[in-house]
Coordinates of C-alpha atoms and ligand atoms in Angstrom, one line a residue:
X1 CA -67.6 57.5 -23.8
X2 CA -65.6 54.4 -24.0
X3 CA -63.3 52.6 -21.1
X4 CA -60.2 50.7 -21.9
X5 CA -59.7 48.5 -19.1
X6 CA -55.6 46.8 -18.3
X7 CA -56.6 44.2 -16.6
X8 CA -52.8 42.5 -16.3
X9 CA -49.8 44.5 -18.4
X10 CA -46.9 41.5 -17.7
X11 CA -45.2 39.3 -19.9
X12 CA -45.5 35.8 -20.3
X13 CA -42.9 35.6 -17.4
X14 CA -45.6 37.2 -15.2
X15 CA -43.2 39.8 -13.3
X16 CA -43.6 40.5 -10.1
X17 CA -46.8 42.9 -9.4
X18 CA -48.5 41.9 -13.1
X19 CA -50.4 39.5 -14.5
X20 CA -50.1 38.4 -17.8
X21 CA -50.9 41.0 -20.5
X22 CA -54.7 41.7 -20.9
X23 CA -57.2 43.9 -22.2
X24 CA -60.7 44.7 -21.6
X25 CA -62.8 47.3 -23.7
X26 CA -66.4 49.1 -22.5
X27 CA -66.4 45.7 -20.0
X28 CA -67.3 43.4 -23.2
X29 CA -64.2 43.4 -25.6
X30 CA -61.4 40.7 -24.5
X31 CA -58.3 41.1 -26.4
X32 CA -56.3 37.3 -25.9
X33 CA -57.3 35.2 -22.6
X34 CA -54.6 34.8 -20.7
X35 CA -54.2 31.8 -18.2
X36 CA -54.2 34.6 -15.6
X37 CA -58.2 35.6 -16.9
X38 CA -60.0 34.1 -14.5
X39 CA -58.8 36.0 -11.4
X40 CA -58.4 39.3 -13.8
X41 CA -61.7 38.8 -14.8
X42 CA -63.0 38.2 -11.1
X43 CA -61.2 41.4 -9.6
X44 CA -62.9 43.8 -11.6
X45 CA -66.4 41.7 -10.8
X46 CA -66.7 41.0 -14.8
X47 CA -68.6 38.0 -15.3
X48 CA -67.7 35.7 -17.9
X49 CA -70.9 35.7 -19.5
X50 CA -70.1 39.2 -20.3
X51 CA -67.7 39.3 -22.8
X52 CA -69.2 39.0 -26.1
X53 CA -66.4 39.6 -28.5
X54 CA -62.6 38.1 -27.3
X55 CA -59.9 39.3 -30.5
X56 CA -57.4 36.8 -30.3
X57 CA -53.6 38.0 -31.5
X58 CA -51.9 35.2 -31.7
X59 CA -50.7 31.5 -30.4
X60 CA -48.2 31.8 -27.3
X61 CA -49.4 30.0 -24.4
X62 CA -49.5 33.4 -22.4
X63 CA -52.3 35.1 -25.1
X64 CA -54.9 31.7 -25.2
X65 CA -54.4 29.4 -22.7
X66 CA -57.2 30.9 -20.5
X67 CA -58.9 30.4 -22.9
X68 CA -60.8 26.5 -21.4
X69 CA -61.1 28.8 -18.3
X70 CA -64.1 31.2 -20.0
X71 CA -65.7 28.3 -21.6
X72 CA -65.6 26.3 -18.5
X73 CA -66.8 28.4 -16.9
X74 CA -69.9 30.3 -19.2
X75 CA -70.9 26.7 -19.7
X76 CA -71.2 25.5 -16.1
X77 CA -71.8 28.8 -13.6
X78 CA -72.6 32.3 -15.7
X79 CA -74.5 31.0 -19.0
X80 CA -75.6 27.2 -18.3
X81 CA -78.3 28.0 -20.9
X82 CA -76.6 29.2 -23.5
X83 CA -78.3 32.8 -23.7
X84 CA -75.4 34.8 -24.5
X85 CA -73.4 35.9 -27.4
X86 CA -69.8 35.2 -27.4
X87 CA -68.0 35.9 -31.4
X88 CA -64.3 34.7 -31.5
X89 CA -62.6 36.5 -33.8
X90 CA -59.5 34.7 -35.1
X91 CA -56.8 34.0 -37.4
X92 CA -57.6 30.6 -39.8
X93 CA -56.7 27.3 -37.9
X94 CA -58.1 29.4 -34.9
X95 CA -60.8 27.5 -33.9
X96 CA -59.7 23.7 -34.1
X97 CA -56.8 25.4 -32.1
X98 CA -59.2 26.3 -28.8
X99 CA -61.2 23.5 -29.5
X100 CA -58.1 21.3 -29.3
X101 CA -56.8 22.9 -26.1
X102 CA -60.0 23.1 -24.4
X103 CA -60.3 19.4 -24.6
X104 CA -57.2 18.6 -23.5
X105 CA -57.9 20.7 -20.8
X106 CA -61.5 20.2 -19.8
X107 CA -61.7 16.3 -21.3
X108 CA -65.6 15.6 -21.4
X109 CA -66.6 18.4 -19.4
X110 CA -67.1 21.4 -22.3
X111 CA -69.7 19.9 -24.2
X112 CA -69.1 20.5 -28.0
X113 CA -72.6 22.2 -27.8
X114 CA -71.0 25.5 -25.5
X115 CA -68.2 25.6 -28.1
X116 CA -70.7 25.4 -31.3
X117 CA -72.6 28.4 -29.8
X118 CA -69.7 30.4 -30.3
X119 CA -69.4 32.5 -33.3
X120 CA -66.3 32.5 -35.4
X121 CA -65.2 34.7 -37.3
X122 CA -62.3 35.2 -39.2
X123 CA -62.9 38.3 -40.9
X124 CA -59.9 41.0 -41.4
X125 CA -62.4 43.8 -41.0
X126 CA -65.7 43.9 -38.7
X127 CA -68.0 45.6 -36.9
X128 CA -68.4 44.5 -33.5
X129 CA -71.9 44.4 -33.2
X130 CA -73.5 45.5 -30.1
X131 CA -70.7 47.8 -29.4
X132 CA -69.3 51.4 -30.7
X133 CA -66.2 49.8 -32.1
X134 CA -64.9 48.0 -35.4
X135 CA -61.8 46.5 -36.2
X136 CA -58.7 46.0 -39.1
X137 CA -56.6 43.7 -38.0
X138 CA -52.8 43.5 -39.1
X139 CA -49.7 41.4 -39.8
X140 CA -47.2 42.1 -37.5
X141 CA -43.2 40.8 -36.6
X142 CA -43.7 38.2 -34.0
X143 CA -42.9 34.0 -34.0
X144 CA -44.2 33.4 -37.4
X145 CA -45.6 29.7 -35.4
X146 CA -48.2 31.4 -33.7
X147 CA -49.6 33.7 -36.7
X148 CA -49.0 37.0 -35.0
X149 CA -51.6 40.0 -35.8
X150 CA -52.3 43.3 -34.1
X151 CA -55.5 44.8 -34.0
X152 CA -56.1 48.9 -35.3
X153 CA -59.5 49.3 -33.3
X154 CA -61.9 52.8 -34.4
X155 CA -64.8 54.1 -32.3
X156 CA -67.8 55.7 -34.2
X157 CA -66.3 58.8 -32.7
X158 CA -63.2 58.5 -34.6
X159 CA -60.9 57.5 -31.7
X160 CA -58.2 55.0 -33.3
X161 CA -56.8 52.8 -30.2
X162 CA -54.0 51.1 -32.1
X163 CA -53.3 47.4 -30.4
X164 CA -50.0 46.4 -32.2
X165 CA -50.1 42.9 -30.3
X166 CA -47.1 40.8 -29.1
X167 CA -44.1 42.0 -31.8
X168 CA -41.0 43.8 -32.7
X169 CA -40.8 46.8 -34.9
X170 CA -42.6 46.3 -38.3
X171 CA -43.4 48.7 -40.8
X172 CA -47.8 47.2 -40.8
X173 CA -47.2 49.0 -37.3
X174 CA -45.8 52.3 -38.6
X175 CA -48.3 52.6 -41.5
X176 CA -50.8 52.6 -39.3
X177 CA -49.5 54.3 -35.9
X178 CA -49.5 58.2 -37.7
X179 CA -53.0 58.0 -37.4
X180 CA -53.5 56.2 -34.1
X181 CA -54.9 58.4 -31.2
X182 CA -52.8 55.7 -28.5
X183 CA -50.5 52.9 -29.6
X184 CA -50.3 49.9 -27.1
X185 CA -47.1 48.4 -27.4
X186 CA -45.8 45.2 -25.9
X187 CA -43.0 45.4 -24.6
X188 CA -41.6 41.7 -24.1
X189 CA -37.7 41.9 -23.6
X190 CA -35.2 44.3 -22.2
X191 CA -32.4 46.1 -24.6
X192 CA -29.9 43.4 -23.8
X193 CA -31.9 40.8 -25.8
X194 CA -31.7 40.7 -29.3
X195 CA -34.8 39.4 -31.1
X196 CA -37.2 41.2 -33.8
X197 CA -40.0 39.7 -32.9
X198 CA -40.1 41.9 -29.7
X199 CA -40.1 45.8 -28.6
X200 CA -37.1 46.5 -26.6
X201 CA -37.0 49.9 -24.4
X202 CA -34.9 51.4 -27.0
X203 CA -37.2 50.3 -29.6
X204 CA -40.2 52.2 -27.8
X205 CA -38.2 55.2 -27.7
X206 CA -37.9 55.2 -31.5
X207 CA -41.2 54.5 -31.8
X208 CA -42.1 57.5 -29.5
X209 CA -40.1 59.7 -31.3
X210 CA -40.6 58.8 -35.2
X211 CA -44.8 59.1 -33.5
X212 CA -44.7 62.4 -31.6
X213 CA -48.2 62.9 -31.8
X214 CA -50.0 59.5 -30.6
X215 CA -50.0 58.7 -26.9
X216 CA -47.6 55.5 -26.5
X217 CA -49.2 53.0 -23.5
X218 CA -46.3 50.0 -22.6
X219 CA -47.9 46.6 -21.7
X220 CA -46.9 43.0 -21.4
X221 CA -43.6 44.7 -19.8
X222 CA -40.7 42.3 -19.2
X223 CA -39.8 44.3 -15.8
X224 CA -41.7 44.1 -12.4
X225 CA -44.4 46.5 -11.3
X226 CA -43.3 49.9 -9.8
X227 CA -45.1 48.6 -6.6
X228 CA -42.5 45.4 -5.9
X229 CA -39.5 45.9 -4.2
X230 CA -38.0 42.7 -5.8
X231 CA -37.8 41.6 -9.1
X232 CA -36.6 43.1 -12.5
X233 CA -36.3 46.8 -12.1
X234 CA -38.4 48.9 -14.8
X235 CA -36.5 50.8 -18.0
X236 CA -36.3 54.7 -17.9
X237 CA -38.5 55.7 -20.8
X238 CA -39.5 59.4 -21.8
X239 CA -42.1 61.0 -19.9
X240 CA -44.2 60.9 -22.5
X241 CA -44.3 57.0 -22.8
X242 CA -46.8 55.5 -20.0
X243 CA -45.5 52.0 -18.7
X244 CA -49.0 50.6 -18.0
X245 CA -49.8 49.0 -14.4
X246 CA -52.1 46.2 -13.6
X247 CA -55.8 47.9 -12.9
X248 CA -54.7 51.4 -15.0
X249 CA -58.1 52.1 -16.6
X250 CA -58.0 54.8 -20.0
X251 CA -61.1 56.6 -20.0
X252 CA -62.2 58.4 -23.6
X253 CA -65.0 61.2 -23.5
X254 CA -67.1 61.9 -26.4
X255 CA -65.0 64.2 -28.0
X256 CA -61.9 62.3 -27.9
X257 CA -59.9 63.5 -24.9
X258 CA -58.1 60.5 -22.8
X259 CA -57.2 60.4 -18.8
X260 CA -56.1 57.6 -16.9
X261 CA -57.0 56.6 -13.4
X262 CA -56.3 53.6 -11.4
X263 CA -58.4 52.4 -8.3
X264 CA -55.8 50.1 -7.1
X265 CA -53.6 52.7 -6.2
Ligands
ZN301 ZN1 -46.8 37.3 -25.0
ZN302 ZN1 -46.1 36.1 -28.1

């Protein structure tokens, strides 16, 4: 059994009823810290000394900057010792990137020693050691500044969770979503903005319907949650597409069948 966590399913707008975009896999796999982790993190009673592999997709302030946050805190409160595993995986240039911002942040107080117990690695393909899941991760059609990459993730049971990161439509996406159990898609701008280096509603819908057969999941969603009154009011999509919520959970079973539950509400 594996559990897929949405610990935050906004954009880097934060809408009203979401945190920023964030995913948490058998309570160990980060994908990106946002600067919303912390309180993510402390919701669901995670502490974080637990996470021992954080995929990182790409540089915008809303995927890394909570990134100080974790260190600061594994350092001082959950692993003063320095006991526990934590591997980074990461683009090139990833690592003098967190080091950089987690000094300006925390000047003095993350000695170089928490950071230099970190494992990088910048591997395309790995096993995640410790844990039922591997990874390929993938080019995709973002801000070509921040090095954008999506991450195709495969249990030993053959599940393929397909996490296309923050982009537009790219054909790295399409090659691999035929064979993709659930696509994650982030879904960053609504139809009236034109840029291709985000999914627009429209663009999900094309998506959907060129994939019939993989489960589409919508994240880091531009409009506010379904439980706010105010804000930016959520697309129509098929009923077949599932506009995540903050604290929807995906629960896969041995042999490969999904459900979806959510405590919150
Ligand atoms: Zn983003
Ligand atoms: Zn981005």
């Amino acid at each position: 059994m594996a559990r897929v966590q949405f610990l935050g399913t906004g954009n880097a707008f934060s809408p009203a009823g979401r945190m920023n975009a964030l995913v948490l896999i058998d309570e160990k796999i980060l994908v990106d810290t946002p600067p919303t982790l912390m309180p993510q993190l402390r919701r669901e009673n995670i502490s974080p000394a637990e996470i021992e592999h954080l995929l990182i997709t790409h540089w915008h302030a809303d995927h890394i900057f909570g990134f100080p946050f974790l260190m600061l805190d594994r350092h001082h409160v959950s692993d003063p010792s320095q006991e526990r595993n934590l591997t980074v995986h990461l683009r090139p240039e990833g690592r003098e990137l967190l080091e950089s911002i987690t000094e300006l942040g925390f000047p003095g107080s993350v000695e170089k020693g928490t950071l230099s117990v970190v494992k990088w690695n910048e591997n395309e393909i790995t096993n995640l050691e410790n844990s039922d899941w591997k990874f390929e991760r993938f080019k995709v059609c973002h801000t070509p500044e921040t090095d954008p990459h999506g991450y195709e993730l495969t249990h030993s049971n053959g599940f393929v969770f397909l996490h296309t990161g923050d982009s537009g439509p790219c054909e790295e996406i399409d090659s691999r979503a035929g064979r993709a159990d659930v696509i994650l898609v982030e879904m960053g701008v609504p139809n009236f903005v034109e840029s291709p280096h985000h999914h627009t509603p429209n663009d999900i819908t094309a998506l959907a319907e060129r994939f019939p057969n993989s489960k589409i999941l919508v994240t880091h969603n531009f409009a506010s949650s379904e439980l706010e009154r105010n804000g930016f009011p959520k697309p129509k999509l098929s009923n077949s597409i599932m506009q995540l919520e903050d604290g929807d959970e995906m629960i896969i079973s041995e042999n490969g069948e999904i459900k979806f539950v959510n405590k919150n509400t």
